[in-house]
Coordinates of C-alpha atoms and ligand atoms in Angstrom, one line a residue:
X1 CA 30.7 -61.5 80.9
X2 CA 33.1 -60.0 78.6
X3 CA 34.4 -61.9 75.4
X4 CA 37.0 -61.2 73.1
X5 CA 35.8 -59.1 70.2
X6 CA 36.8 -55.9 68.3
X7 CA 37.5 -52.9 70.7
X8 CA 38.4 -55.1 73.6
X9 CA 42.0 -55.0 75.1
X10 CA 42.9 -58.6 76.0
X11 CA 45.7 -59.8 78.1
X12 CA 46.9 -63.5 78.0
X13 CA 49.8 -65.8 78.4
X14 CA 51.0 -67.8 75.7
X15 CA 53.6 -70.5 74.7
X16 CA 54.7 -70.7 71.1
X17 CA 56.1 -73.9 69.9
X18 CA 57.1 -75.2 66.5
X19 CA 55.8 -78.4 64.9
X20 CA 58.6 -80.3 66.6
X21 CA 57.4 -78.9 69.9
X22 CA 60.5 -76.6 70.5
X23 CA 59.4 -73.7 72.6
X24 CA 60.2 -70.4 70.2
X25 CA 58.7 -68.0 72.6
X26 CA 56.8 -67.9 75.8
X27 CA 55.1 -65.3 78.2
X28 CA 55.6 -67.9 81.0
X29 CA 57.4 -66.5 84.0
X30 CA 56.8 -62.8 82.5
X31 CA 54.1 -60.4 82.0
X32 CA 51.2 -61.5 80.0
X33 CA 50.9 -60.3 76.5
X34 CA 48.3 -57.2 76.2
X35 CA 46.8 -56.1 72.7
X36 CA 43.8 -54.5 71.1
X37 CA 41.7 -57.1 69.5
X38 CA 40.6 -56.4 66.1
X39 CA 43.6 -54.0 65.3
X40 CA 46.0 -56.7 63.7
X41 CA 48.4 -56.2 66.7
X42 CA 48.9 -60.0 66.8
X43 CA 49.3 -62.5 64.0
X44 CA 45.9 -63.0 62.2
X45 CA 45.7 -66.6 62.7
X46 CA 45.9 -66.2 66.4
X47 CA 43.6 -63.4 66.5
X48 CA 40.8 -65.2 64.9
X49 CA 41.3 -68.1 67.2
X50 CA 40.8 -65.8 70.1
X51 CA 37.8 -64.2 68.7
X52 CA 34.7 -64.9 71.0
X53 CA 36.9 -66.5 73.7
X54 CA 36.3 -65.4 77.4
X55 CA 38.4 -64.9 80.4
X56 CA 39.8 -68.2 81.8
X57 CA 39.4 -70.0 78.5
X58 CA 42.4 -71.9 77.3
X59 CA 42.9 -72.0 73.5
X60 CA 45.2 -74.2 71.4
X61 CA 45.6 -73.2 67.7
X62 CA 47.9 -74.1 65.0
X63 CA 48.5 -71.1 62.7
X64 CA 49.9 -71.8 59.0
X65 CA 52.6 -69.3 57.9
X66 CA 50.1 -67.3 55.7
X67 CA 47.9 -66.3 58.7
X68 CA 51.2 -66.1 61.1
X69 CA 54.6 -64.4 59.8
X70 CA 54.1 -65.0 56.2
X71 CA 56.1 -67.4 53.8
X72 CA 59.7 -66.7 53.7
X73 CA 60.4 -64.6 50.5
X74 CA 63.1 -62.5 48.6
X75 CA 66.7 -63.2 48.3
X76 CA 67.5 -64.4 51.7
X77 CA 70.0 -62.7 54.2
X78 CA 71.9 -59.7 52.7
X79 CA 75.1 -58.1 54.2
X80 CA 75.2 -54.5 55.3
X81 CA 78.2 -52.6 56.6
X82 CA 78.4 -52.3 60.3
X83 CA 78.9 -48.7 59.6
X84 CA 75.4 -48.1 58.0
X85 CA 73.9 -48.3 61.6
X86 CA 73.9 -45.5 64.0
X87 CA 76.7 -45.3 66.5
X88 CA 75.7 -46.2 70.0
X89 CA 72.8 -48.5 69.1
X90 CA 73.4 -51.9 70.5
X91 CA 72.5 -54.5 67.7
X92 CA 71.3 -58.0 68.7
X93 CA 69.9 -60.8 66.6
X94 CA 66.3 -60.6 66.1
X95 CA 66.0 -56.9 66.3
X96 CA 64.1 -55.1 63.6
X97 CA 64.4 -51.7 62.0
X98 CA 63.0 -49.7 59.2
X99 CA 65.2 -49.1 56.1
X100 CA 64.3 -47.2 53.0
X101 CA 64.1 -49.2 49.6
X102 CA 65.6 -47.8 46.5
X103 CA 61.9 -46.8 45.5
X104 CA 61.5 -44.9 48.5
X105 CA 59.2 -47.3 50.3
X106 CA 60.0 -48.2 53.9
X107 CA 60.5 -51.8 54.7
X108 CA 61.1 -53.6 57.9
X109 CA 64.5 -55.7 58.3
X110 CA 65.4 -58.1 60.8
X111 CA 68.9 -58.7 61.9
X112 CA 69.9 -62.4 61.5
X113 CA 73.7 -62.3 62.3
X114 CA 76.2 -59.7 63.3
X115 CA 79.8 -59.8 62.2
X116 CA 82.8 -57.5 63.0
X117 CA 82.3 -55.4 59.9
X118 CA 79.0 -56.7 58.5
X119 CA 75.4 -57.2 59.7
X120 CA 73.2 -59.9 57.9
X121 CA 69.7 -58.7 57.4
X122 CA 66.5 -60.3 56.0
X123 CA 63.1 -58.9 55.2
X124 CA 61.4 -61.9 56.4
X125 CA 60.3 -62.1 59.9
X126 CA 62.6 -64.8 61.8
X127 CA 59.5 -66.9 62.0
X128 CA 58.4 -66.6 58.5
X129 CA 57.6 -69.9 56.7
X130 CA 57.0 -71.6 60.1
X131 CA 53.8 -73.2 61.3
X132 CA 52.9 -71.7 64.8
X133 CA 51.4 -73.8 67.6
X134 CA 50.0 -71.3 70.2
X135 CA 49.1 -72.5 73.7
X136 CA 47.0 -69.7 75.2
X137 CA 45.2 -68.7 78.4
X138 CA 42.9 -65.7 78.5
X139 CA 43.5 -63.6 81.8
X140 CA 41.6 -60.4 81.1
X141 CA 39.3 -58.8 78.7
X142 CA 38.3 -55.0 79.2
X143 CA 36.7 -52.3 76.9
X144 CA 39.3 -50.3 75.1
X145 CA 39.4 -46.6 75.8
X146 CA 38.5 -44.2 73.0
X147 CA 42.2 -43.2 72.8
X148 CA 43.3 -46.8 72.3
X149 CA 41.0 -47.3 69.7
X150 CA 42.2 -44.3 67.8
X151 CA 45.8 -45.3 68.3
X152 CA 45.1 -48.9 67.2
X153 CA 46.9 -50.5 70.2
X154 CA 46.5 -50.9 73.9
X155 CA 48.1 -48.6 76.5
X156 CA 49.1 -49.2 80.1
X157 CA 50.8 -52.1 81.6
X158 CA 51.8 -54.5 78.8
X159 CA 50.6 -51.9 76.3
X160 CA 52.2 -49.3 74.1
X161 CA 53.9 -46.7 76.3
X162 CA 54.6 -43.3 74.8
Ligands
LIG1 ZN1 48.8 -45.1 71.8

């Protein structure tokens, strides 16, 4: 009987709703999510809720922002010229990319709106500041391979492919 613990690769179906019950994201009708447990591949609040659970378990958990995508911080969306993005890259709202800050550090930015000349970006994850309600069903738990452990993520269907 295998239970969810560090070093296991877990696949699960999930539905994520906000406190109003609006569905923000779901794997319903799609492939399950697959991740390496204990490697911070998923938000910490959900990872903690799944710890020790087993195949077939249904888990409902409420994750506050600080255990989810963080509190919304910073100055809010900033405009970047469309020309700052590489030619031929199709931009879409919700896409994230790495940008270099003035001090040389790399930060992750999300696209929140796209205009003709300007793209609005924000350093906050789109779900920052939100309380997340997860409804999860665990489908499979297996041992991670040594390679997966070394990489810090799962491989194969639903996992990292490289
Ligand atoms: Zn890998």
